Coordinates of C-alpha atoms and ligand atoms in Angstrom, one line a residue:
M1 CA 0.0 -0.1 0.0
I2 CA 1.2 3.3 -0.9
V3 CA 1.2 5.8 2.5
D4 CA 2.3 9.2 3.0
N5 CA 4.0 10.5 6.1
L6 CA 0.5 11.4 7.6
G7 CA -0.6 7.9 7.5
R8 CA -2.8 8.9 4.4
S9 CA -3.4 6.5 1.6
F10 CA -6.2 5.6 -1.2
K11 CA -9.0 3.7 0.1
N12 CA -11.9 5.7 -1.8
L13 CA -12.3 6.0 -5.1
R14 CA -14.4 8.5 -7.1
V15 CA -15.0 8.2 -10.8
S16 CA -16.6 11.2 -12.7
L17 CA -18.5 9.5 -15.6
T18 CA -18.9 12.8 -17.5
A19 CA -18.8 16.3 -17.1
A20 CA -22.3 17.0 -18.5
C21 CA -25.0 18.0 -16.2
N22 CA -28.5 18.5 -16.6
Y23 CA -28.4 21.4 -13.7
A24 CA -26.2 24.5 -13.7
C25 CA -26.2 25.2 -10.1
T26 CA -25.3 28.6 -9.2
Y27 CA -22.3 27.0 -7.1
C28 CA -21.1 25.3 -9.4
V29 CA -21.1 27.3 -12.9
P30 CA -21.2 31.2 -13.1
D31 CA -23.2 31.8 -16.0
G32 CA -26.0 29.3 -15.8
K33 CA -25.1 27.3 -19.1
R34 CA -25.6 23.9 -19.1
L35 CA -22.4 21.6 -18.8
M36 CA -21.3 19.9 -21.6
P37 CA -19.2 16.7 -21.3
A38 CA -15.1 17.2 -21.4
R39 CA -13.5 16.5 -24.7
N40 CA -12.2 13.2 -24.9
E41 CA -14.3 11.4 -22.3
L42 CA -13.6 7.6 -22.1
S43 CA -15.7 4.9 -22.5
A44 CA -17.5 2.6 -20.0
D45 CA -15.2 0.1 -20.9
E46 CA -12.0 2.2 -20.6
L47 CA -13.0 3.6 -17.1
L48 CA -13.9 0.1 -16.0
K49 CA -10.2 -1.0 -17.0
L50 CA -8.6 2.0 -15.2
V51 CA -10.9 1.5 -11.8
S52 CA -9.8 -2.3 -11.8
F53 CA -6.3 -1.5 -12.6
I54 CA -6.3 1.3 -9.5
Q55 CA -8.3 -1.3 -7.5
Q56 CA -4.9 -3.5 -7.4
A57 CA -2.5 -1.3 -7.3
A58 CA -3.9 0.9 -4.6
G59 CA -6.1 -1.5 -2.7
I60 CA -8.8 0.8 -3.3
E61 CA -11.9 -0.6 -1.0
K62 CA -15.0 1.9 -1.9
V63 CA -16.0 3.5 -5.2
R64 CA -18.6 6.1 -5.8
I65 CA -19.8 7.2 -9.1
T66 CA -20.3 11.0 -9.7
G67 CA -20.2 13.4 -12.5
G68 CA -21.2 16.1 -14.0
D69 CA -24.3 14.2 -13.4
P70 CA -23.6 10.5 -14.2
L71 CA -27.1 9.6 -15.0
V72 CA -26.9 11.9 -18.1
T73 CA -24.2 9.7 -19.8
P74 CA -25.5 6.8 -21.8
K75 CA -22.5 4.6 -20.6
F76 CA -24.2 4.8 -17.2
D77 CA -25.7 1.4 -17.1
D78 CA -22.6 -0.5 -18.5
F79 CA -20.5 1.5 -16.0
L80 CA -22.6 0.6 -12.9
I81 CA -23.0 -3.0 -14.1
G82 CA -19.3 -3.9 -14.6
V83 CA -18.3 -1.8 -11.5
S84 CA -20.7 -3.7 -9.4
K85 CA -18.8 -6.8 -10.4
L86 CA -15.5 -5.6 -8.9
P87 CA -14.7 -7.1 -5.4
L88 CA -15.0 -3.9 -3.2
S89 CA -16.5 -3.2 0.2
D90 CA -18.7 -0.5 -1.4
L91 CA -20.0 0.9 -4.3
S92 CA -22.2 4.1 -4.3
L93 CA -23.3 7.1 -6.5
T94 CA -23.9 11.0 -6.3
T95 CA -26.4 12.5 -8.3
N96 CA -29.1 15.3 -8.5
G97 CA -32.1 12.6 -8.6
Q98 CA -33.6 14.0 -11.8
L99 CA -33.1 10.9 -13.8
L100 CA -33.4 8.0 -10.6
L101 CA -36.8 6.9 -11.8
K102 CA -35.8 6.2 -15.4
K103 CA -32.7 4.3 -14.0
A104 CA -34.6 2.6 -11.3
A105 CA -34.3 -1.0 -12.7
V106 CA -30.4 -1.0 -13.9
L107 CA -30.0 0.7 -10.0
E108 CA -31.9 -2.6 -8.8
E109 CA -30.3 -5.0 -10.9
S110 CA -26.8 -3.9 -9.9
G111 CA -27.6 -4.1 -6.4
I112 CA -26.2 -0.8 -5.3
K113 CA -26.9 -0.2 -1.7
R114 CA -26.1 3.5 -1.2
I115 CA -27.2 6.8 -3.1
N116 CA -26.2 10.3 -2.3
I117 CA -28.7 12.9 -3.6
S118 CA -28.4 16.6 -3.8
L119 CA -30.9 18.7 -2.9
D120 CA -30.7 22.2 -1.7
T121 CA -34.4 23.6 -1.4
L122 CA -37.9 21.9 -1.1
N123 CA -39.3 25.1 -2.4
P124 CA -40.2 24.9 -6.1
L125 CA -39.1 28.3 -7.5
K126 CA -36.1 28.4 -5.4
F127 CA -35.1 24.8 -6.8
K128 CA -35.3 26.5 -10.5
Q129 CA -33.3 29.5 -9.3
I130 CA -30.6 27.4 -7.7
A131 CA -30.4 24.1 -10.1
R132 CA -31.2 26.3 -13.0
G133 CA -32.6 22.7 -14.5
G134 CA -35.0 19.9 -13.9
D135 CA -37.7 19.9 -11.3
L136 CA -38.5 19.4 -7.6
E137 CA -40.9 16.8 -8.2
T138 CA -39.0 14.5 -10.1
V139 CA -36.3 14.5 -7.5
L140 CA -38.9 13.6 -4.7
A141 CA -40.3 10.8 -6.7
G142 CA -37.1 9.7 -7.2
I143 CA -36.0 9.6 -3.7
A144 CA -39.4 7.9 -2.9
K145 CA -38.6 5.1 -5.6
M146 CA -35.1 4.8 -4.1
Q147 CA -36.3 4.1 -0.6
A148 CA -39.2 1.7 -2.0
L149 CA -36.3 -0.3 -3.2
G150 CA -34.7 -0.5 -0.3
I151 CA -31.6 1.9 -1.2
K152 CA -30.2 4.1 1.4
I153 CA -30.4 7.6 0.7
K154 CA -28.4 10.5 1.9
I155 CA -29.1 13.9 1.0
N156 CA -26.6 16.4 0.3
M157 CA -27.5 20.2 1.0
V158 CA -25.1 23.1 0.1
P159 CA -26.6 25.9 2.6
M160 CA -26.0 29.5 1.4
R161 CA -26.9 32.7 3.4
N162 CA -28.8 34.6 0.7
Q163 CA -30.4 31.4 -1.3
N164 CA -31.6 28.7 1.0
L165 CA -31.1 29.3 4.7
S166 CA -34.8 28.9 5.7
D167 CA -34.3 25.5 3.9
I168 CA -31.8 24.0 6.6
L169 CA -34.9 23.2 9.3
R170 CA -37.3 22.3 6.2
L171 CA -34.9 19.6 4.5
L172 CA -33.8 18.4 8.1
D173 CA -37.5 17.6 9.0
F174 CA -38.0 16.2 5.7
S175 CA -35.0 13.8 6.0
L176 CA -35.7 12.7 9.6
E177 CA -39.3 11.9 8.9
R178 CA -38.0 9.7 6.0
D179 CA -35.1 8.1 7.9
I180 CA -32.6 9.7 5.7
E181 CA -29.3 11.1 6.6
L182 CA -28.9 15.0 5.8
R183 CA -25.2 16.0 4.7
F184 CA -24.8 20.0 4.7
I185 CA -21.9 21.0 2.5
E186 CA -20.3 24.0 3.7
L187 CA -19.7 26.2 0.5
M188 CA -16.3 25.2 -1.1
R189 CA -14.4 27.8 -2.6
M190 CA -14.0 26.1 -6.2
G191 CA -14.4 27.2 -9.8
H192 CA -15.7 30.7 -10.1
L193 CA -16.2 31.1 -6.4
L194 CA -12.5 31.1 -5.7
H195 CA -12.2 34.8 -6.5
D196 CA -16.1 35.8 -6.6
S197 CA -17.2 38.1 -3.5
S198 CA -20.3 35.9 -3.5
Y199 CA -18.5 33.3 -1.7
Q200 CA -18.1 35.4 1.3
Q201 CA -21.7 36.7 1.2
E202 CA -22.9 33.3 0.6
F203 CA -20.7 31.1 2.9
L204 CA -22.4 29.3 6.1
S205 CA -19.8 28.1 8.6
M206 CA -20.8 24.9 10.7
Q207 CA -21.3 26.7 13.7
E208 CA -24.1 28.7 11.9
I209 CA -25.7 25.8 10.4
L210 CA -25.7 24.2 14.1
D211 CA -27.5 27.4 15.3
E212 CA -30.0 27.5 12.9
I213 CA -30.5 23.8 13.9
A214 CA -30.4 24.6 17.8
T215 CA -33.7 26.7 17.4
V216 CA -35.5 23.6 16.9
Y217 CA -33.6 20.5 17.9
S218 CA -31.1 19.5 20.6
F219 CA -28.2 17.3 19.4
Q220 CA -24.9 16.2 20.3
R221 CA -21.6 15.0 18.2
A222 CA -21.9 11.5 17.1
D223 CA -19.1 9.1 16.2
A224 CA -17.8 8.7 12.8
P225 CA -15.4 6.7 11.0
F226 CA -11.5 8.0 11.1
D227 CA -11.6 9.2 7.3
S228 CA -15.3 10.5 7.1
T229 CA -15.6 14.0 5.7
A230 CA -18.7 14.8 7.7
V231 CA -18.9 15.8 11.4
R232 CA -21.9 13.9 12.5
F233 CA -24.6 14.9 15.0
H234 CA -27.5 12.8 16.6
I235 CA -30.8 14.2 17.3
P236 CA -32.2 11.6 20.0
D237 CA -35.2 9.8 19.3
K238 CA -35.2 11.2 15.7
G239 CA -32.0 10.4 13.6
Y240 CA -28.6 11.7 12.8
F241 CA -27.4 14.7 10.3
G242 CA -23.8 15.6 9.3
I243 CA -21.6 18.5 8.3
I244 CA -19.1 18.5 5.7
A245 CA -17.2 21.2 7.1
N246 CA -14.3 21.7 4.9
E247 CA -13.6 25.6 6.2
S248 CA -14.7 25.0 9.7
E249 CA -13.3 21.6 10.4
P250 CA -10.8 20.6 7.4
F251 CA -10.2 16.9 7.0
C252 CA -7.6 16.7 4.7
T253 CA -4.9 15.3 7.0
A254 CA -7.3 12.2 7.2
C255 CA -8.4 12.0 3.5
T256 CA -8.2 8.8 1.7
R257 CA -10.1 10.1 -1.6
L258 CA -8.8 9.5 -5.3
R259 CA -10.3 10.8 -8.2
I260 CA -10.8 10.0 -11.6
S261 CA -12.0 12.4 -14.1
S262 CA -14.2 11.6 -17.2
D263 CA -11.2 12.0 -19.4
G264 CA -9.1 9.9 -17.5
Y265 CA -6.9 12.0 -15.2
L266 CA -6.0 10.8 -11.9
Y267 CA -6.6 13.8 -9.0
G268 CA -5.4 13.3 -5.7
C269 CA -6.7 16.1 -4.2
L270 CA -10.2 18.2 -4.9
S271 CA -8.4 21.0 -4.1
S272 CA -5.6 20.9 -6.5
S273 CA -5.9 21.3 -10.1
R274 CA -2.3 18.9 -10.3
R275 CA -3.2 15.9 -11.9
Q276 CA -2.0 12.5 -14.0
S277 CA -2.6 11.2 -17.2
L278 CA -4.2 7.8 -16.8
A279 CA -4.7 7.3 -20.7
E280 CA -1.4 5.7 -21.5
L281 CA -2.2 2.9 -19.2
L282 CA -4.8 1.5 -21.4
E283 CA -2.1 1.0 -24.1
L284 CA 0.5 -0.5 -22.2
P285 CA 1.2 -4.3 -22.1
S286 CA -0.5 -5.7 -19.0
H287 CA 2.9 -6.4 -17.0
L288 CA 3.8 -2.6 -17.4
V289 CA 0.6 -1.6 -16.0
L290 CA 1.1 -1.6 -12.2
P291 CA 5.0 -0.4 -11.9
R292 CA 3.9 2.7 -13.9
L293 CA 0.5 3.2 -12.0
Q294 CA 2.4 2.9 -8.5
R295 CA 4.3 5.5 -9.7
L296 CA 1.3 7.9 -10.4
L297 CA -0.4 7.4 -7.5
V298 CA 2.6 7.9 -5.4
S299 CA 2.5 11.6 -7.2
A300 CA -1.1 11.9 -6.7
L301 CA -0.8 11.2 -2.9
G302 CA 1.8 14.0 -2.8
D303 CA -0.8 16.4 -4.0
K304 CA -2.8 16.1 -1.1
Q305 CA -2.8 19.2 0.8
L306 CA -3.3 20.0 4.9
S307 CA -6.0 22.2 4.7
F308 CA -8.7 23.2 1.8
Q309 CA -7.0 25.7 -0.2
G310 CA -9.7 25.9 -2.8
E311 CA -9.1 25.9 -6.5
T312 CA -10.0 27.0 -10.2
T313 CA -11.1 23.5 -11.1
V314 CA -14.7 23.3 -11.5
M315 CA -16.4 20.7 -9.5
K316 CA -18.2 18.9 -12.2
F317 CA -14.7 18.1 -14.0
I318 CA -13.5 15.9 -10.9
G319 CA -16.9 15.1 -9.1
G320 CA -17.7 16.4 -5.8
Ligands
SAM1 N1 -24.5 16.1 -10.0 C1 -24.2 15.1 -9.2 C2 -24.8 15.8 -7.8 O1 -25.5 16.9 -8.2 O2 -24.8 15.4 -6.7 C3 -22.8 14.7 -8.6 C4 -21.9 15.9 -8.9 S1 -22.1 17.0 -7.7 C5 -20.7 18.0 -8.3 C6 -21.4 16.6 -6.3 C7 -21.8 17.6 -5.0 O3 -20.9 18.9 -5.3 C8 -23.3 17.9 -4.7 O4 -23.8 17.6 -4.0 C9 -23.2 19.4 -5.2 O5 -24.1 20.3 -4.3 C10 -21.6 19.7 -4.6 N2 -21.1 21.0 -4.8 C11 -20.7 21.4 -6.2 N3 -20.1 22.5 -5.9 C12 -20.0 23.2 -4.9 C13 -19.1 23.9 -4.0 N4 -18.7 25.1 -4.5 N5 -19.3 24.2 -2.8 C14 -19.9 22.9 -1.9 N6 -20.6 21.8 -2.8 C15 -20.6 22.0 -3.9

């Protein structure tokens, strides 16, 4: 196993299937333009090969499928079924939920157990303003369908001071009533937000989110796995929620994540644009693949940081 001097190794792999998305969220893209696939995106087979190599070289245990939105690409079905056959301890998916109903059959066939669904508001009008695509009712129907299939759901919400502050409690009630763990993601300085004053205006810290929740609920801090990105809280007799507090309580020193972009680059850190090309591995004779990949993984591990610095890289390229 490749380990750095802080004891960090790669255990969780996130695969961005496409940079294309059917939303254009205010915090992800500046101009509301719908996101297109990256140039030279790899096929499902090529991505599966890379995942399998990385699984062998780095001892990856968990894979999360992400994007863009992974459900918008035609390669989703083949990739999902292929990756579900690899010897992994955990397979999960992050999506905005807009196409969950359409993909219910293949999701069921794959045996996937966990899906994170991004949802920033329960107000249909605000939904249109923030997501700038899709509609709320379809996402809610998708959540209900996944729960009916026995798939464990988490909801990801990005709270913003001027856009959805009042949805913090509404979404928490909605989630607690349905046995869903809600994850608040502190707004990250990614893409256009890195140099935009709207970042400071919209950012809500973990303490501010907790203060809002404390107006209604009592809660205490709960255990979370060592390399969890979320700080978890328990509301007695109600359930759990979490906060991904990349600014208030950075988790970089325990980060075990590694990412592959849809065009075949390896990223060791979400907050660094440094990347290694994996495309050449697809052409190499098999006995040369793992030694070469080991060197790329050492480089990617060296890109990990001590705290979240922010990056101009847009989240859609390397997956959230
Ligand atoms: N389209 C899928 C989705 O909506 O979940 C997967 C990709 S999206 C980039 C993954 C997650 O990143 C979403 O939960 C989204 O809200 C979050 N995200 C994107 N940009 C962000 C930012 N600047 N700060 C915090 N979270 C962000």
